[in-house]
Short mmCIF file of N, CA, C and O in Angstrom, two decimals:
data_model
loop_
_atom_site.label_atom_id
_atom_site.label_comp_id
_atom_site.label_asym_id
_atom_site.label_seq_id
_atom_site.Cartn_x
_atom_site.Cartn_y
_atom_site.Cartn_z
N GLN A 88 7.09 -71.24 -81.55
CA GLN A 88 7.59 -69.91 -81.22
C GLN A 88 6.48 -68.89 -81.47
O GLN A 88 5.91 -68.82 -82.54
N VAL A 89 6.19 -68.11 -80.45
CA VAL A 89 5.11 -67.12 -80.55
C VAL A 89 5.64 -65.86 -81.22
O VAL A 89 6.71 -65.36 -80.88
N GLN A 90 4.85 -65.35 -82.16
CA GLN A 90 5.20 -64.10 -82.84
C GLN A 90 3.95 -63.28 -83.06
O GLN A 90 2.84 -63.81 -83.12
N LEU A 91 4.14 -61.97 -83.18
CA LEU A 91 3.07 -61.07 -83.57
C LEU A 91 3.38 -60.57 -84.96
O LEU A 91 4.47 -60.06 -85.21
N VAL A 92 2.43 -60.74 -85.86
CA VAL A 92 2.63 -60.35 -87.26
C VAL A 92 1.69 -59.20 -87.59
O VAL A 92 0.47 -59.34 -87.50
N GLU A 93 2.29 -58.08 -87.96
CA GLU A 93 1.53 -56.86 -88.24
C GLU A 93 1.39 -56.62 -89.73
O GLU A 93 2.24 -57.05 -90.53
N SER A 94 0.36 -55.87 -90.09
CA SER A 94 0.19 -55.45 -91.47
C SER A 94 -0.68 -54.20 -91.50
O SER A 94 -1.36 -53.89 -90.51
N GLY A 95 -0.64 -53.48 -92.61
CA GLY A 95 -1.57 -52.39 -92.81
C GLY A 95 -1.00 -50.99 -92.80
O GLY A 95 -1.73 -50.04 -93.03
N GLY A 96 0.27 -50.84 -92.54
CA GLY A 96 0.83 -49.49 -92.54
C GLY A 96 0.96 -48.94 -93.95
O GLY A 96 0.67 -49.63 -94.93
N GLY A 97 1.39 -47.68 -94.05
CA GLY A 97 1.59 -47.08 -95.36
C GLY A 97 1.56 -45.58 -95.31
O GLY A 97 1.62 -44.97 -94.25
N LEU A 98 1.43 -45.00 -96.50
CA LEU A 98 1.38 -43.55 -96.66
C LEU A 98 -0.06 -43.12 -96.89
O LEU A 98 -0.77 -43.71 -97.72
N VAL A 99 -0.48 -42.11 -96.15
CA VAL A 99 -1.85 -41.62 -96.29
C VAL A 99 -1.84 -40.10 -96.15
O VAL A 99 -0.98 -39.54 -95.45
N GLN A 100 -2.77 -39.45 -96.80
CA GLN A 100 -2.86 -38.00 -96.71
C GLN A 100 -3.53 -37.58 -95.41
O GLN A 100 -4.32 -38.35 -94.84
N PRO A 101 -3.26 -36.38 -94.96
CA PRO A 101 -3.94 -35.88 -93.76
C PRO A 101 -5.46 -35.95 -93.94
O PRO A 101 -5.98 -35.64 -95.02
N GLY A 102 -6.13 -36.39 -92.89
CA GLY A 102 -7.57 -36.57 -92.94
C GLY A 102 -7.99 -37.95 -93.40
O GLY A 102 -9.18 -38.30 -93.32
N GLY A 103 -7.04 -38.74 -93.86
CA GLY A 103 -7.34 -40.07 -94.36
C GLY A 103 -7.43 -41.11 -93.27
O GLY A 103 -7.35 -40.80 -92.07
N SER A 104 -7.61 -42.37 -93.70
CA SER A 104 -7.78 -43.48 -92.77
C SER A 104 -6.86 -44.63 -93.13
O SER A 104 -6.47 -44.80 -94.29
N LEU A 105 -6.52 -45.41 -92.12
CA LEU A 105 -5.76 -46.64 -92.28
C LEU A 105 -6.22 -47.63 -91.24
O LEU A 105 -6.67 -47.23 -90.16
N ARG A 106 -6.06 -48.90 -91.54
CA ARG A 106 -6.40 -49.95 -90.58
C ARG A 106 -5.19 -50.85 -90.41
O ARG A 106 -4.69 -51.43 -91.38
N LEU A 107 -4.73 -50.96 -89.17
CA LEU A 107 -3.63 -51.86 -88.84
C LEU A 107 -4.17 -53.17 -88.29
O LEU A 107 -5.18 -53.17 -87.57
N SER A 108 -3.49 -54.24 -88.63
CA SER A 108 -3.87 -55.57 -88.13
C SER A 108 -2.67 -56.24 -87.49
O SER A 108 -1.52 -56.01 -87.90
N CYS A 109 -2.93 -57.07 -86.51
CA CYS A 109 -1.87 -57.81 -85.82
C CYS A 109 -2.45 -59.16 -85.39
O CYS A 109 -3.50 -59.20 -84.75
N ALA A 110 -1.77 -60.22 -85.75
CA ALA A 110 -2.22 -61.55 -85.39
C ALA A 110 -1.12 -62.31 -84.66
O ALA A 110 0.06 -62.17 -84.98
N VAL A 111 -1.55 -63.12 -83.71
CA VAL A 111 -0.62 -63.96 -82.96
C VAL A 111 -0.41 -65.26 -83.72
O VAL A 111 -1.38 -65.89 -84.15
N SER A 112 0.84 -65.63 -83.90
CA SER A 112 1.13 -66.94 -84.48
C SER A 112 1.90 -67.77 -83.46
O SER A 112 2.59 -67.22 -82.61
N GLY A 113 1.74 -69.10 -83.53
CA GLY A 113 2.40 -69.97 -82.57
C GLY A 113 1.39 -70.57 -81.62
O GLY A 113 0.20 -70.25 -81.64
N SER A 114 1.87 -71.41 -80.75
CA SER A 114 1.00 -72.15 -79.84
C SER A 114 0.85 -71.40 -78.52
O SER A 114 1.83 -71.19 -77.80
N VAL A 115 -0.38 -71.00 -78.21
CA VAL A 115 -0.62 -70.21 -77.01
C VAL A 115 -1.73 -70.83 -76.17
O VAL A 115 -2.61 -71.53 -76.69
N VAL A 116 -1.68 -70.54 -74.88
CA VAL A 116 -2.76 -70.94 -73.97
C VAL A 116 -3.80 -69.84 -73.90
O VAL A 116 -5.00 -70.09 -73.97
N SER A 117 -3.31 -68.61 -73.77
CA SER A 117 -4.23 -67.47 -73.67
C SER A 117 -3.52 -66.19 -74.10
O SER A 117 -2.31 -66.07 -74.00
N VAL A 118 -4.34 -65.28 -74.60
CA VAL A 118 -3.86 -63.94 -74.95
C VAL A 118 -4.64 -62.95 -74.10
O VAL A 118 -5.88 -62.91 -74.17
N ASN A 119 -3.97 -62.22 -73.30
CA ASN A 119 -4.64 -61.31 -72.39
C ASN A 119 -4.77 -59.93 -73.04
O ASN A 119 -5.37 -59.81 -74.09
N SER A 120 -4.20 -58.91 -72.47
CA SER A 120 -4.35 -57.59 -73.08
C SER A 120 -3.59 -57.52 -74.40
O SER A 120 -2.55 -58.18 -74.58
N MET A 121 -4.13 -56.75 -75.33
CA MET A 121 -3.49 -56.50 -76.62
C MET A 121 -3.54 -55.00 -76.88
O MET A 121 -4.51 -54.33 -76.49
N GLY A 122 -2.52 -54.50 -77.53
CA GLY A 122 -2.51 -53.05 -77.72
C GLY A 122 -1.59 -52.60 -78.84
O GLY A 122 -0.91 -53.41 -79.48
N TRP A 123 -1.62 -51.30 -79.04
CA TRP A 123 -0.77 -50.66 -80.05
C TRP A 123 0.02 -49.54 -79.40
O TRP A 123 -0.53 -48.77 -78.60
N TYR A 124 1.28 -49.47 -79.76
CA TYR A 124 2.16 -48.40 -79.34
C TYR A 124 2.75 -47.77 -80.61
O TYR A 124 2.68 -48.37 -81.69
N ARG A 125 3.32 -46.59 -80.45
CA ARG A 125 3.98 -45.97 -81.60
C ARG A 125 5.23 -45.22 -81.15
O ARG A 125 5.33 -44.80 -79.99
N GLN A 126 6.15 -45.09 -82.10
CA GLN A 126 7.38 -44.37 -81.81
C GLN A 126 7.73 -43.51 -83.01
O GLN A 126 7.97 -44.04 -84.10
N ALA A 127 7.75 -42.21 -82.78
CA ALA A 127 8.14 -41.26 -83.81
C ALA A 127 9.64 -41.00 -83.69
O ALA A 127 10.22 -41.19 -82.61
N PRO A 128 10.28 -40.54 -84.75
CA PRO A 128 11.73 -40.27 -84.70
C PRO A 128 12.08 -39.31 -83.58
O PRO A 128 11.44 -38.26 -83.42
N GLY A 129 13.07 -39.68 -82.78
CA GLY A 129 13.53 -38.83 -81.70
C GLY A 129 12.64 -38.82 -80.48
O GLY A 129 12.88 -38.05 -79.54
N ARG A 130 11.62 -39.69 -80.46
CA ARG A 130 10.70 -39.69 -79.33
C ARG A 130 10.62 -41.08 -78.72
O ARG A 130 10.97 -42.08 -79.35
N GLN A 131 10.14 -41.14 -77.49
CA GLN A 131 9.98 -42.43 -76.83
C GLN A 131 8.75 -43.15 -77.35
O GLN A 131 7.80 -42.51 -77.84
N ARG A 132 8.77 -44.46 -77.22
CA ARG A 132 7.59 -45.24 -77.59
C ARG A 132 6.46 -44.88 -76.64
O ARG A 132 6.65 -44.78 -75.43
N GLU A 133 5.26 -44.72 -77.18
CA GLU A 133 4.12 -44.33 -76.36
C GLU A 133 2.90 -45.22 -76.65
O GLU A 133 2.74 -45.73 -77.76
N LEU A 134 2.07 -45.36 -75.64
CA LEU A 134 0.84 -46.13 -75.79
C LEU A 134 -0.12 -45.37 -76.70
O LEU A 134 -0.33 -44.17 -76.55
N VAL A 135 -0.73 -46.10 -77.62
CA VAL A 135 -1.80 -45.56 -78.46
C VAL A 135 -3.15 -46.03 -77.93
O VAL A 135 -4.04 -45.23 -77.65
N ALA A 136 -3.28 -47.35 -77.80
CA ALA A 136 -4.55 -47.91 -77.32
C ALA A 136 -4.31 -49.33 -76.85
O ALA A 136 -3.41 -50.01 -77.35
N VAL A 137 -5.11 -49.76 -75.89
CA VAL A 137 -5.03 -51.13 -75.39
C VAL A 137 -6.44 -51.65 -75.19
O VAL A 137 -7.35 -50.88 -74.86
N ILE A 138 -6.62 -52.94 -75.41
CA ILE A 138 -7.91 -53.59 -75.18
C ILE A 138 -7.67 -54.85 -74.38
O ILE A 138 -6.80 -55.66 -74.70
N ARG A 139 -8.43 -54.99 -73.31
CA ARG A 139 -8.27 -56.12 -72.42
C ARG A 139 -9.20 -57.25 -72.81
O ARG A 139 -10.05 -57.09 -73.69
N THR A 140 -9.04 -58.39 -72.18
CA THR A 140 -9.77 -59.59 -72.56
C THR A 140 -11.27 -59.35 -72.58
O THR A 140 -11.97 -59.83 -73.48
N GLY A 141 -11.79 -58.62 -71.62
CA GLY A 141 -13.22 -58.37 -71.55
C GLY A 141 -13.70 -57.28 -72.49
O GLY A 141 -14.91 -56.99 -72.54
N GLY A 142 -12.79 -56.66 -73.22
CA GLY A 142 -13.17 -55.63 -74.18
C GLY A 142 -13.02 -54.21 -73.68
O GLY A 142 -13.32 -53.26 -74.42
N VAL A 143 -12.54 -54.04 -72.47
CA VAL A 143 -12.33 -52.69 -71.94
C VAL A 143 -11.16 -52.06 -72.68
O VAL A 143 -10.12 -52.68 -72.85
N THR A 144 -11.35 -50.82 -73.10
CA THR A 144 -10.33 -50.14 -73.90
C THR A 144 -9.80 -48.89 -73.20
O THR A 144 -10.50 -48.27 -72.39
N THR A 145 -8.57 -48.56 -73.53
CA THR A 145 -7.94 -47.33 -73.06
C THR A 145 -7.24 -46.69 -74.25
O THR A 145 -6.58 -47.39 -75.04
N TYR A 146 -7.37 -45.37 -74.37
CA TYR A 146 -6.76 -44.65 -75.49
C TYR A 146 -5.90 -43.50 -74.97
O TYR A 146 -6.20 -42.89 -73.94
N ALA A 147 -4.86 -43.20 -75.73
CA ALA A 147 -4.12 -41.97 -75.47
C ALA A 147 -5.03 -40.80 -75.80
O ALA A 147 -5.85 -40.87 -76.73
N ASP A 148 -4.90 -39.72 -75.05
CA ASP A 148 -5.75 -38.54 -75.29
C ASP A 148 -5.63 -38.04 -76.72
O ASP A 148 -6.60 -37.56 -77.31
N SER A 149 -4.44 -38.16 -77.29
CA SER A 149 -4.18 -37.61 -78.62
C SER A 149 -4.93 -38.35 -79.73
O SER A 149 -5.05 -37.82 -80.85
N VAL A 150 -5.42 -39.56 -79.45
CA VAL A 150 -6.10 -40.33 -80.51
C VAL A 150 -7.56 -40.61 -80.20
O VAL A 150 -8.27 -41.19 -81.03
N LYS A 151 -8.02 -40.21 -79.03
CA LYS A 151 -9.43 -40.44 -78.68
C LYS A 151 -10.35 -39.83 -79.72
O LYS A 151 -10.09 -38.74 -80.23
N ASP A 152 -11.40 -40.52 -80.03
CA ASP A 152 -12.41 -40.10 -81.00
C ASP A 152 -11.93 -40.16 -82.44
O ASP A 152 -12.69 -39.84 -83.36
N ARG A 153 -10.68 -40.57 -82.66
CA ARG A 153 -10.18 -40.73 -84.03
C ARG A 153 -9.77 -42.18 -84.31
O ARG A 153 -9.90 -42.65 -85.45
N PHE A 154 -9.26 -42.87 -83.29
CA PHE A 154 -8.80 -44.25 -83.46
C PHE A 154 -9.73 -45.19 -82.71
O PHE A 154 -10.27 -44.84 -81.65
N THR A 155 -9.88 -46.39 -83.23
CA THR A 155 -10.67 -47.42 -82.56
C THR A 155 -9.90 -48.72 -82.56
O THR A 155 -9.48 -49.21 -83.62
N ILE A 156 -9.73 -49.28 -81.36
CA ILE A 156 -9.08 -50.58 -81.23
C ILE A 156 -10.14 -51.65 -81.05
O ILE A 156 -11.16 -51.43 -80.40
N SER A 157 -9.90 -52.80 -81.66
CA SER A 157 -10.83 -53.92 -81.53
C SER A 157 -10.02 -55.22 -81.58
O SER A 157 -8.85 -55.21 -81.99
N ARG A 158 -10.64 -56.30 -81.16
CA ARG A 158 -9.95 -57.58 -81.20
C ARG A 158 -10.90 -58.68 -81.61
O ARG A 158 -12.13 -58.57 -81.44
N GLU A 159 -10.32 -59.72 -82.15
CA GLU A 159 -11.08 -60.89 -82.57
C GLU A 159 -10.46 -62.08 -81.84
O GLU A 159 -9.43 -62.62 -82.27
N ASN A 160 -11.06 -62.46 -80.73
CA ASN A 160 -10.45 -63.46 -79.87
C ASN A 160 -10.25 -64.81 -80.55
O ASN A 160 -9.28 -65.50 -80.30
N ALA A 161 -11.19 -65.18 -81.41
CA ALA A 161 -11.09 -66.48 -82.08
C ALA A 161 -9.85 -66.57 -82.97
O ALA A 161 -9.33 -67.65 -83.23
N LYS A 162 -9.38 -65.42 -83.42
CA LYS A 162 -8.20 -65.37 -84.29
C LYS A 162 -6.97 -64.84 -83.56
O LYS A 162 -5.90 -64.69 -84.16
N ASN A 163 -7.12 -64.53 -82.28
CA ASN A 163 -6.02 -63.90 -81.53
C ASN A 163 -5.45 -62.72 -82.30
O ASN A 163 -4.24 -62.61 -82.52
N ALA A 164 -6.35 -61.85 -82.73
CA ALA A 164 -5.96 -60.71 -83.55
C ALA A 164 -6.46 -59.42 -82.92
O ALA A 164 -7.48 -59.39 -82.22
N VAL A 165 -5.74 -58.35 -83.21
CA VAL A 165 -6.12 -57.02 -82.75
C VAL A 165 -6.00 -56.07 -83.92
O VAL A 165 -5.14 -56.24 -84.79
N TYR A 166 -6.88 -55.09 -83.96
CA TYR A 166 -6.93 -54.14 -85.06
C TYR A 166 -6.92 -52.71 -84.53
O TYR A 166 -7.36 -52.45 -83.41
N LEU A 167 -6.44 -51.80 -85.35
CA LEU A 167 -6.48 -50.39 -85.02
C LEU A 167 -7.00 -49.64 -86.23
O LEU A 167 -6.31 -49.55 -87.25
N GLN A 168 -8.22 -49.15 -86.13
CA GLN A 168 -8.80 -48.33 -87.19
C GLN A 168 -8.46 -46.88 -86.89
O GLN A 168 -8.85 -46.35 -85.85
N MET A 169 -7.73 -46.26 -87.80
CA MET A 169 -7.28 -44.89 -87.61
C MET A 169 -7.97 -43.98 -88.62
O MET A 169 -7.92 -44.25 -89.83
N SER A 170 -8.60 -42.94 -88.12
CA SER A 170 -9.31 -41.99 -88.99
C SER A 170 -8.85 -40.58 -88.67
O SER A 170 -8.23 -40.33 -87.64
N SER A 171 -9.20 -39.66 -89.56
CA SER A 171 -8.82 -38.25 -89.39
C SER A 171 -7.35 -38.13 -89.04
O SER A 171 -6.96 -37.41 -88.11
N LEU A 172 -6.53 -38.82 -89.79
CA LEU A 172 -5.10 -38.87 -89.49
C LEU A 172 -4.44 -37.51 -89.66
O LEU A 172 -4.81 -36.72 -90.55
N LYS A 173 -3.47 -37.26 -88.79
CA LYS A 173 -2.73 -36.01 -88.78
C LYS A 173 -1.25 -36.30 -89.00
O LYS A 173 -0.79 -37.42 -88.76
N SER A 174 -0.50 -35.29 -89.39
CA SER A 174 0.93 -35.49 -89.61
C SER A 174 1.62 -35.97 -88.34
O SER A 174 2.57 -36.75 -88.40
N GLU A 175 1.12 -35.54 -87.20
CA GLU A 175 1.74 -35.94 -85.94
C GLU A 175 1.47 -37.40 -85.58
O GLU A 175 2.00 -37.91 -84.59
N ASP A 176 0.63 -38.07 -86.35
CA ASP A 176 0.42 -39.51 -86.15
C ASP A 176 1.51 -40.33 -86.85
O ASP A 176 1.55 -41.55 -86.69
N THR A 177 2.35 -39.68 -87.61
CA THR A 177 3.42 -40.38 -88.31
C THR A 177 4.37 -41.03 -87.30
O THR A 177 4.90 -40.37 -86.41
N ALA A 178 4.56 -42.32 -87.45
CA ALA A 178 5.39 -43.08 -86.52
C ALA A 178 5.47 -44.53 -86.98
O ALA A 178 4.73 -44.94 -87.89
N VAL A 179 6.32 -45.29 -86.32
CA VAL A 179 6.29 -46.74 -86.45
C VAL A 179 5.33 -47.26 -85.38
O VAL A 179 5.48 -46.91 -84.20
N TYR A 180 4.38 -48.05 -85.80
CA TYR A 180 3.37 -48.57 -84.89
C TYR A 180 3.69 -50.03 -84.56
O TYR A 180 3.94 -50.84 -85.46
N TYR A 181 3.67 -50.33 -83.28
CA TYR A 181 4.01 -51.66 -82.79
C TYR A 181 2.82 -52.30 -82.10
O TYR A 181 2.16 -51.68 -81.26
N CYS A 182 2.59 -53.54 -82.42
CA CYS A 182 1.59 -54.34 -81.73
C CYS A 182 2.23 -54.96 -80.49
O CYS A 182 3.41 -55.35 -80.52
N ASN A 183 1.46 -55.05 -79.43
CA ASN A 183 1.93 -55.66 -78.19
C ASN A 183 0.85 -56.55 -77.62
O ASN A 183 -0.34 -56.23 -77.71
N ALA A 184 1.25 -57.67 -77.05
CA ALA A 184 0.26 -58.56 -76.43
C ALA A 184 0.88 -59.28 -75.25
O ALA A 184 2.07 -59.63 -75.26
N ASP A 185 0.06 -59.51 -74.26
CA ASP A 185 0.44 -60.27 -73.08
C ASP A 185 -0.03 -61.70 -73.29
O ASP A 185 -1.25 -61.95 -73.32
N ILE A 186 0.91 -62.63 -73.46
CA ILE A 186 0.58 -63.97 -73.93
C ILE A 186 1.14 -65.04 -73.02
O ILE A 186 2.30 -64.96 -72.59
N LEU A 187 0.31 -66.04 -72.76
CA LEU A 187 0.78 -67.24 -72.09
C LEU A 187 0.97 -68.31 -73.17
O LEU A 187 -0.01 -68.82 -73.73
N ALA A 188 2.21 -68.59 -73.49
CA ALA A 188 2.50 -69.61 -74.50
C ALA A 188 2.43 -71.00 -73.89
O ALA A 188 2.57 -71.16 -72.68
N THR A 189 2.25 -71.98 -74.73
CA THR A 189 2.15 -73.36 -74.24
C THR A 189 3.47 -73.84 -73.65
O THR A 189 3.49 -74.77 -72.84
N THR A 190 4.57 -73.19 -74.06
CA THR A 190 5.88 -73.59 -73.57
C THR A 190 6.34 -72.78 -72.36
O THR A 190 7.47 -72.94 -71.90
N ALA A 191 5.48 -71.90 -71.87
CA ALA A 191 5.87 -71.00 -70.79
C ALA A 191 5.08 -71.27 -69.51
O ALA A 191 4.00 -71.87 -69.55
N SER A 192 5.62 -70.82 -68.39
CA SER A 192 4.94 -71.00 -67.10
C SER A 192 4.23 -69.73 -66.65
O SER A 192 3.49 -69.75 -65.68
N ARG A 193 4.47 -68.63 -67.35
CA ARG A 193 3.80 -67.37 -67.02
C ARG A 193 3.65 -66.54 -68.29
O ARG A 193 4.31 -66.77 -69.29
N SER A 194 2.77 -65.56 -68.21
CA SER A 194 2.55 -64.68 -69.35
C SER A 194 3.75 -63.78 -69.59
O SER A 194 4.41 -63.34 -68.64
N LEU A 195 4.00 -63.53 -70.86
CA LEU A 195 5.09 -62.65 -71.24
C LEU A 195 4.58 -61.60 -72.22
O LEU A 195 3.57 -61.83 -72.91
N SER A 196 5.28 -60.49 -72.31
CA SER A 196 4.91 -59.43 -73.23
C SER A 196 5.65 -59.63 -74.55
O SER A 196 6.87 -59.76 -74.57
N PHE A 197 4.88 -59.67 -75.63
CA PHE A 197 5.45 -59.86 -76.97
C PHE A 197 5.21 -58.60 -77.80
O PHE A 197 4.19 -57.92 -77.64
N TRP A 198 6.14 -58.35 -78.73
CA TRP A 198 6.06 -57.19 -79.61
C TRP A 198 6.12 -57.62 -81.06
O TRP A 198 6.83 -58.57 -81.42
N GLY A 199 5.38 -56.90 -81.89
CA GLY A 199 5.50 -57.08 -83.32
C GLY A 199 6.73 -56.36 -83.85
O GLY A 199 7.43 -55.67 -83.12
N GLN A 200 6.97 -56.52 -85.14
CA GLN A 200 8.16 -55.97 -85.76
C GLN A 200 8.02 -54.49 -86.08
O GLN A 200 9.01 -53.81 -86.35
N GLY A 201 6.81 -53.97 -86.02
CA GLY A 201 6.56 -52.57 -86.31
C GLY A 201 6.15 -52.35 -87.75
O GLY A 201 6.62 -53.03 -88.66
N THR A 202 5.25 -51.39 -87.94
CA THR A 202 4.81 -51.03 -89.29
C THR A 202 4.77 -49.51 -89.39
O THR A 202 4.27 -48.83 -88.50
N GLN A 203 5.31 -48.99 -90.47
CA GLN A 203 5.42 -47.55 -90.64
C GLN A 203 4.10 -46.95 -91.10
O GLN A 203 3.48 -47.43 -92.06
N VAL A 204 3.70 -45.90 -90.42
CA VAL A 204 2.55 -45.10 -90.83
C VAL A 204 3.06 -43.68 -91.08
O VAL A 204 3.64 -43.05 -90.19
N THR A 205 2.86 -43.20 -92.29
CA THR A 205 3.29 -41.86 -92.65
C THR A 205 2.09 -41.06 -93.14
O THR A 205 1.39 -41.49 -94.06
N VAL A 206 1.86 -39.93 -92.49
CA VAL A 206 0.75 -39.06 -92.85
C VAL A 206 1.34 -37.80 -93.47
O VAL A 206 1.96 -36.99 -92.79
N SER A 207 1.13 -37.66 -94.77
CA SER A 207 1.75 -36.55 -95.48
C SER A 207 1.01 -36.28 -96.79
O SER A 207 0.48 -37.20 -97.40
N SER A 208 1.00 -35.02 -97.17
CA SER A 208 0.38 -34.67 -98.45
C SER A 208 1.43 -34.65 -99.55
O SER A 208 1.11 -34.40 -100.72
#
């Protein structure tokens, strides 16, 4: 059974940094795009950043120049380095990946369980 396991959330002061990690567990053939989304209370889930197999990245305008997404293909892992954090970055952050599992005939989108990031003094 394929799962995404996240870690790294927490409480941080404005201007601080956090690093989120997400790893794929289970038997897979390939992991294609990987990314991070977030959902603040009362708001829709939104894209934060995505990284494709070749390393091409896309960021939401609100996090450009502050967040960096990276991946480690050998570990089927994706990371989000967050710097200069603001109160408006407070949200539950979800890992997402497009995965072809060994038990599947096509790629499917998988989600992590979410990790809380709170930016507050």
